[in-house]
Tab-separated table of C-alpha atoms in Angstrom:
chain	number	residue	atom	x	y	z
A	1	MET	CA	0.000	0.000	0.000
A	2	VAL	CA	1.301	3.413	-0.991
A	3	VAL	CA	0.830	6.327	1.384
A	4	GLN	CA	1.716	9.791	0.122
A	5	GLN	CA	1.017	13.218	1.589
A	6	TYR	CA	-0.133	15.658	-1.105
A	7	ARG	CA	1.138	19.201	-0.930
A	8	ASP	CA	-1.348	22.006	-0.459
A	9	GLY	CA	-1.001	24.130	-3.015
A	10	GLY	CA	-20.513	23.840	-12.448
A	11	GLY	CA	-19.231	20.117	-12.952
A	12	ALA	CA	-20.328	19.397	-16.548
A	13	ARG	CA	-19.236	22.809	-17.752
A	14	ALA	CA	-15.841	22.467	-16.077
A	15	VAL	CA	-15.224	19.136	-17.788
A	16	ARG	CA	-16.306	20.404	-21.196
A	17	ALA	CA	-14.239	23.544	-20.694
A	18	LEU	CA	-11.114	21.507	-20.049
A	19	ALA	CA	-11.713	19.216	-23.027
A	20	VAL	CA	-12.342	22.128	-25.356
A	21	ALA	CA	-9.752	24.487	-23.853
A	22	GLY	CA	-7.165	21.754	-23.651
A	23	VAL	CA	-7.410	20.721	-27.290
A	24	ILE	CA	-9.147	23.600	-29.052
A	25	ALA	CA	-8.405	26.892	-27.257
A	26	VAL	CA	-4.739	26.009	-27.054
A	27	THR	CA	-3.351	29.471	-27.620
A	28	ALA	CA	-4.867	30.615	-24.357
A	29	GLY	CA	-3.301	27.712	-22.445
A	30	CYS	CA	-5.454	25.465	-20.338
A	31	PHE	CA	-3.875	26.518	-17.053
A	32	GLY	CA	-3.094	30.193	-17.483
A	33	GLY	CA	20.620	13.099	-13.344
A	34	HIS	CA	18.943	9.891	-14.109
A	35	ALA	CA	18.342	6.926	-11.823
A	36	GLY	CA	20.963	4.213	-11.452
A	37	SER	CA	21.420	1.698	-14.232
A	38	GLY	CA	19.587	-1.610	-14.082
A	39	ALA	CA	20.798	-5.172	-14.329
A	40	SER	CA	21.184	-6.865	-17.694
A	41	ASP	CA	20.533	-10.457	-18.675
A	42	GLY	CA	23.721	-10.554	-20.758
A	43	SER	CA	21.977	-9.794	-24.047
A	44	GLY	CA	21.978	-6.036	-23.529
A	45	ARG	CA	18.327	-6.109	-22.471
A	46	HIS	CA	17.210	-4.941	-19.057
A	47	SER	CA	15.730	-7.596	-16.790
A	48	VAL	CA	12.854	-6.709	-14.505
A	49	ALA	CA	12.903	-7.452	-10.773
A	50	ALA	CA	10.595	-6.492	-7.945
A	51	ASP	CA	13.347	-5.502	-5.516
A	52	ARG	CA	14.570	-2.339	-7.285
A	53	PRO	CA	11.498	-0.556	-8.662
A	54	LEU	CA	12.937	2.957	-8.383
A	55	ASP	CA	15.848	2.006	-10.640
A	56	LEU	CA	13.559	0.323	-13.145
A	57	LEU	CA	11.115	3.220	-13.307
A	58	GLY	CA	13.896	5.784	-13.342
A	59	GLN	CA	15.419	4.240	-16.442
A	60	ALA	CA	12.131	3.451	-18.244
A	61	ALA	CA	12.554	6.449	-20.567
A	62	ASP	CA	16.107	5.375	-21.432
A	63	VAL	CA	14.926	1.860	-22.278
A	64	LEU	CA	12.310	3.310	-24.624
A	65	VAL	CA	15.009	5.353	-26.361
A	66	GLU	CA	16.931	2.118	-26.927
A	67	ALA	CA	13.773	0.488	-28.310
A	68	GLY	CA	13.297	3.250	-30.910
A	69	GLY	CA	9.793	3.563	-32.298
A	70	ALA	CA	6.476	2.210	-31.041
A	71	GLU	CA	2.775	2.400	-31.748
A	72	THR	CA	0.690	4.108	-29.121
A	73	ARG	CA	-2.867	4.553	-27.935
A	74	THR	CA	-3.920	7.241	-25.500
A	75	SER	CA	-6.949	8.188	-23.487
A	76	MET	CA	-7.577	11.180	-21.272
A	77	GLU	CA	-10.577	11.106	-18.964
A	78	THR	CA	-11.585	14.336	-17.293
A	79	ALA	CA	-13.973	14.371	-14.339
A	80	ALA	CA	-15.567	17.180	-12.370
A	81	GLY	CA	-18.871	17.429	-10.568
A	82	GLY	CA	-19.835	13.873	-11.478
A	83	THR	CA	-19.422	14.389	-15.245
A	84	ARG	CA	-16.790	12.567	-17.304
A	85	VAL	CA	-15.407	13.304	-20.764
A	86	THR	CA	-12.894	11.045	-22.553
A	87	ILE	CA	-10.545	12.058	-25.384
A	88	ARG	CA	-8.831	9.234	-27.313
A	89	GLY	CA	-5.796	9.149	-29.559
A	90	GLN	CA	-3.790	6.706	-31.654
A	91	GLY	CA	-0.504	6.954	-33.523
A	92	ALA	CA	3.228	6.252	-33.309
A	93	TYR	CA	6.222	7.737	-31.509
A	94	ASP	CA	9.992	7.746	-32.130
A	95	PHE	CA	11.641	7.825	-28.708
A	96	ARG	CA	15.124	8.393	-30.113
A	97	ARG	CA	14.147	11.590	-31.917
A	98	GLN	CA	11.292	12.403	-29.512
A	99	LEU	CA	8.918	12.891	-32.436
A	100	GLY	CA	5.405	11.508	-32.671
A	101	ARG	CA	2.175	11.652	-34.616
A	102	LEU	CA	-1.307	11.183	-33.124
A	103	LYS	CA	-4.893	11.307	-34.308
A	104	VAL	CA	-6.939	12.688	-31.424
A	105	VAL	CA	-10.730	12.384	-31.352
A	106	LEU	CA	-12.884	14.630	-29.185
A	107	PRO	CA	-16.151	13.278	-27.785
A	108	GLU	CA	-19.263	14.753	-29.334
A	109	ASP	CA	-20.386	16.614	-26.228
A	110	ALA	CA	-17.018	18.349	-25.962
A	111	ALA	CA	-16.625	19.270	-29.632
A	112	GLY	CA	-20.188	20.185	-30.532
A	113	ALA	CA	-21.077	20.174	-34.222
A	114	ASP	CA	-17.593	19.078	-35.265
A	115	GLY	CA	-17.557	16.068	-32.906
A	116	HIS	CA	-15.425	13.092	-33.919
A	117	ARG	CA	-13.474	14.957	-36.587
A	118	PRO	CA	-9.933	13.819	-35.731
A	119	ILE	CA	-7.256	16.367	-34.922
A	120	THR	CA	-3.772	15.518	-36.176
A	121	GLU	CA	-1.050	16.269	-33.644
A	122	LEU	CA	2.704	16.235	-34.181
A	123	LEU	CA	4.788	16.005	-31.012
A	124	ALA	CA	8.330	17.354	-30.886
A	125	PRO	CA	10.721	18.500	-28.136
A	126	GLY	CA	9.280	21.753	-26.827
A	127	ALA	CA	6.524	21.952	-29.440
A	128	LEU	CA	3.040	20.703	-30.299
A	129	TYR	CA	1.644	21.041	-33.835
A	130	MET	CA	-2.097	20.654	-34.454
A	131	LYS	CA	-4.069	20.344	-37.710
A	132	ASN	CA	-7.830	20.159	-38.288
A	133	ARG	CA	-7.834	22.494	-35.377
A	134	GLY	CA	-11.075	24.302	-36.251
A	135	ALA	CA	-12.197	27.670	-34.841
A	136	GLY	CA	-11.127	29.642	-37.901
A	137	VAL	CA	-7.832	27.909	-38.721
A	138	PRO	CA	-7.617	27.015	-42.451
A	139	ASP	CA	-7.710	23.290	-43.185
A	140	ASP	CA	-4.231	23.327	-44.740
A	141	LYS	CA	-2.586	25.144	-41.823
A	142	TRP	CA	-1.013	23.977	-38.580
A	143	VAL	CA	-1.139	25.612	-35.158
A	144	ARG	CA	2.182	25.499	-33.300
A	145	ILE	CA	2.391	25.759	-29.498
A	146	ASP	CA	5.583	26.182	-27.502
A	147	THR	CA	5.008	23.585	-24.770
A	148	THR	CA	7.573	25.167	-22.458
A	149	THR	CA	5.194	28.140	-22.116
A	150	LEU	CA	2.181	26.004	-21.143
A	151	LYS	CA	1.536	25.789	-17.425
A	152	ASP	CA	0.939	22.044	-17.769
A	153	GLY	CA	3.936	21.470	-20.074
A	154	ASN	CA	1.577	19.713	-22.534
A	155	LEU	CA	0.844	16.921	-20.092
A	156	LEU	CA	-2.847	17.721	-20.689
A	157	THR	CA	-3.249	20.525	-23.229
A	158	GLY	CA	-3.129	18.361	-26.364
A	159	GLY	CA	-5.670	15.882	-25.043
A	160	ALA	CA	-2.920	13.247	-24.825
A	161	THR	CA	0.181	13.176	-22.649
A	162	ASP	CA	3.345	13.205	-24.761
A	163	PRO	CA	4.696	9.594	-24.579
A	164	MET	CA	8.219	10.721	-23.713
A	165	ALA	CA	6.953	13.078	-21.021
A	166	ALA	CA	4.856	10.246	-19.571
A	167	ALA	CA	7.964	8.079	-19.310
A	168	GLU	CA	10.151	10.906	-18.010
A	169	LEU	CA	7.637	11.552	-15.229
A	170	LEU	CA	8.604	8.186	-13.776
A	171	ARG	CA	12.068	9.579	-13.023
A	172	GLY	CA	10.344	11.425	-10.188
A	173	ALA	CA	8.842	8.248	-8.706
A	174	ALA	CA	8.728	7.757	-4.940
A	175	ASP	CA	7.037	5.409	-2.451
A	176	VAL	CA	6.759	2.761	-5.151
A	177	THR	CA	5.276	-0.670	-4.471
A	178	TYR	CA	5.379	-3.769	-6.652
A	179	ALA	CA	1.791	-4.841	-7.362
A	180	GLY	CA	2.604	-8.152	-9.032
A	181	LYS	CA	2.888	-9.785	-12.424
A	182	SER	CA	0.066	-9.939	-14.971
A	183	GLU	CA	-0.555	-10.134	-18.707
A	184	LEU	CA	-1.262	-7.231	-21.038
A	185	ALA	CA	-2.212	-7.985	-24.672
A	186	GLY	CA	-0.451	-11.326	-24.424
A	187	VAL	CA	2.725	-9.853	-22.906
A	188	THR	CA	3.914	-10.522	-19.351
A	189	VAL	CA	4.172	-7.232	-17.456
A	190	HIS	CA	5.205	-6.130	-13.978
A	191	HIS	CA	2.882	-3.652	-12.275
A	192	TYR	CA	4.210	-0.803	-10.105
A	193	ARG	CA	2.237	1.787	-8.141
A	194	GLY	CA	3.663	4.997	-6.817
A	195	VAL	CA	3.621	8.786	-6.820
A	196	ALA	CA	5.757	10.910	-9.132
A	197	ASP	CA	7.029	14.306	-8.063
A	198	LEU	CA	6.904	16.791	-10.949
A	199	GLY	CA	9.844	18.844	-9.713
A	200	ARG	CA	12.069	15.816	-9.198
A	201	ALA	CA	11.111	14.440	-12.616
A	202	ALA	CA	11.917	17.750	-14.307
A	203	ARG	CA	15.360	17.908	-12.724
A	204	ALA	CA	16.175	14.345	-13.807
A	205	ALA	CA	14.640	14.566	-17.290
A	206	SER	CA	16.531	14.576	-20.564
A	207	PRO	CA	17.383	18.046	-21.932
A	208	GLN	CA	14.660	17.765	-24.594
A	209	SER	CA	11.932	17.141	-21.995
A	210	ARG	CA	13.212	19.316	-19.182
A	211	GLY	CA	11.651	22.607	-20.303
A	212	ALA	CA	8.107	21.284	-20.592
A	213	LEU	CA	8.277	19.314	-17.338
A	214	SER	CA	9.760	22.312	-15.514
A	215	ALA	CA	6.791	24.373	-16.711
A	216	ALA	CA	4.420	21.694	-15.393
A	217	ALA	CA	6.224	21.601	-12.045
A	218	LYS	CA	5.564	25.340	-11.688
A	219	GLY	CA	2.045	25.335	-13.123
A	220	PHE	CA	0.278	22.560	-11.217
A	221	SER	CA	-0.987	23.306	-7.729
A	222	LYS	CA	0.062	19.794	-6.627
A	223	ASP	CA	3.463	18.319	-7.443
A	224	ALA	CA	2.368	14.753	-6.591
A	225	VAL	CA	1.082	12.650	-9.496
A	226	PRO	CA	-0.091	9.116	-8.586
A	227	PHE	CA	0.626	6.522	-11.270
A	228	ASP	CA	0.362	2.863	-12.257
A	229	ALA	CA	3.148	1.640	-14.561
A	230	TYR	CA	3.479	-1.704	-16.351
A	231	LEU	CA	6.909	-2.823	-17.596
A	232	ASP	CA	7.616	-5.919	-19.677
A	233	GLU	CA	10.447	-8.414	-19.074
A	234	ASP	CA	12.868	-6.148	-20.972
A	235	GLY	CA	12.006	-3.120	-18.842
A	236	ARG	CA	10.017	-1.464	-21.631
A	237	LEU	CA	7.064	0.632	-20.527
A	238	ARG	CA	3.918	-0.984	-21.933
A	239	LYS	CA	1.281	1.006	-20.076
A	240	VAL	CA	1.229	3.932	-17.689
A	241	ARG	CA	-1.675	5.741	-16.084
A	242	HIS	CA	-1.181	9.120	-14.410
A	243	ARG	CA	-3.756	10.907	-12.242
A	244	PHE	CA	-3.537	14.695	-12.373
A	245	THR	CA	-5.570	17.008	-10.147
A	246	PHE	CA	-5.812	20.777	-10.380
A	247	SER	CA	-8.081	23.603	-9.397
A	248	SER	CA	-9.799	25.843	-11.932
A	249	GLU	CA	-12.810	28.106	-11.780
A	250	GLY	CA	-15.434	25.922	-10.144
A	251	PRO	CA	-14.934	22.401	-8.806
A	252	GLU	CA	-11.606	20.597	-8.604
A	253	VAL	CA	-10.826	18.758	-11.847
A	254	SER	CA	-9.345	15.270	-12.018
A	255	VAL	CA	-7.680	13.988	-15.196
A	256	VAL	CA	-6.630	10.369	-15.743
A	257	SER	CA	-4.195	10.044	-18.656
A	258	THR	CA	-3.420	6.528	-19.946
A	259	LEU	CA	-0.715	5.583	-22.454
A	260	LEU	CA	-0.366	2.174	-24.142
A	261	LEU	CA	2.790	1.231	-26.082
A	262	TYR	CA	3.214	-1.744	-28.421
A	263	GLY	CA	4.810	-2.696	-31.749
A	264	PHE	CA	8.310	-1.739	-30.609
A	265	GLY	CA	10.908	-1.316	-33.350
A	266	LEU	CA	8.375	0.222	-35.711
A	267	PRO	CA	9.923	2.762	-38.121
A	268	VAL	CA	8.269	6.103	-37.368
A	269	THR	CA	8.368	8.942	-39.886
A	270	VAL	CA	7.369	12.393	-38.678
A	271	THR	CA	7.860	15.474	-40.864
A	272	LEU	CA	7.344	18.773	-39.102
A	273	PRO	CA	5.556	21.487	-41.107
A	274	ASP	CA	7.447	24.321	-42.783
A	275	GLU	CA	7.117	27.831	-41.416
A	276	ASP	CA	4.761	28.861	-44.224
A	277	ALA	CA	2.360	26.091	-43.168
A	278	ILE	CA	2.025	27.512	-39.637
A	279	TYR	CA	-1.095	29.587	-38.967
A	280	THR	CA	-0.285	32.922	-37.378
A	281	GLY	CA	-3.696	34.569	-37.441
A	282	GLU	CA	-6.235	35.007	-34.671
A	283	ILE	CA	-7.885	31.851	-33.342
A	284	ARG	CA	-11.555	32.074	-32.423
A	285	GLN	CA	-12.614	30.466	-29.152
A	286	GLY	CA	-15.577	28.468	-30.372
């Protein structure tokens, strides 16, 4: 059992506001040293053991970099005042280059008349690019956001937590317990529960991720982020679920962000848009 002291720091409308503000009104912003190396089995792969979870979680991002590319599925469930909204995404991510591509689908009640039209997102160090953005942005243009200026560091704004940021958050893990071995999509995984500290994770993160995580460490009212992480026998992160909580106008909002990784070794091609493809005009809020 994990015990962690959190630091102090109208329901349906609050949930819809987050879903829409997080993925649509992005220009406004929705919030206004690595761990020791792990053991090897002699083949260069990292073996998983229950007696050193902090080491295993601390190096999870490094193991993903070694693995290269992977397919990914995401979900982000927002709850406030008894109302829940879920945003889903699917795509691929290159952990070596820290570049990814996602198709993100808003639920109908969050997106209104344009519900279910997928938004294309390109993830890059320090940047989020969005297409099919709506609200006055031409169909052939991209919106670019500097994630180091977002108060959540793009842990929530894009409607999907950046896969590398999700893994880097585990560098701030503390009070971790081993919850046992299970199977996930036919793969044996080891389940760990704990609480990640945003500030600690930011300090230990890779240079490419440090700016965004540092912004999140300053922007959230609570540094503690409870998580469940599932690592396979090679120490690769297969699933991670983070639980974020913050205060906005109205009731406290809870966000559960889940990342699934599979198809490791997949070649991932991500081409970032040219400057002339970036929309620089005014974005309507609705």
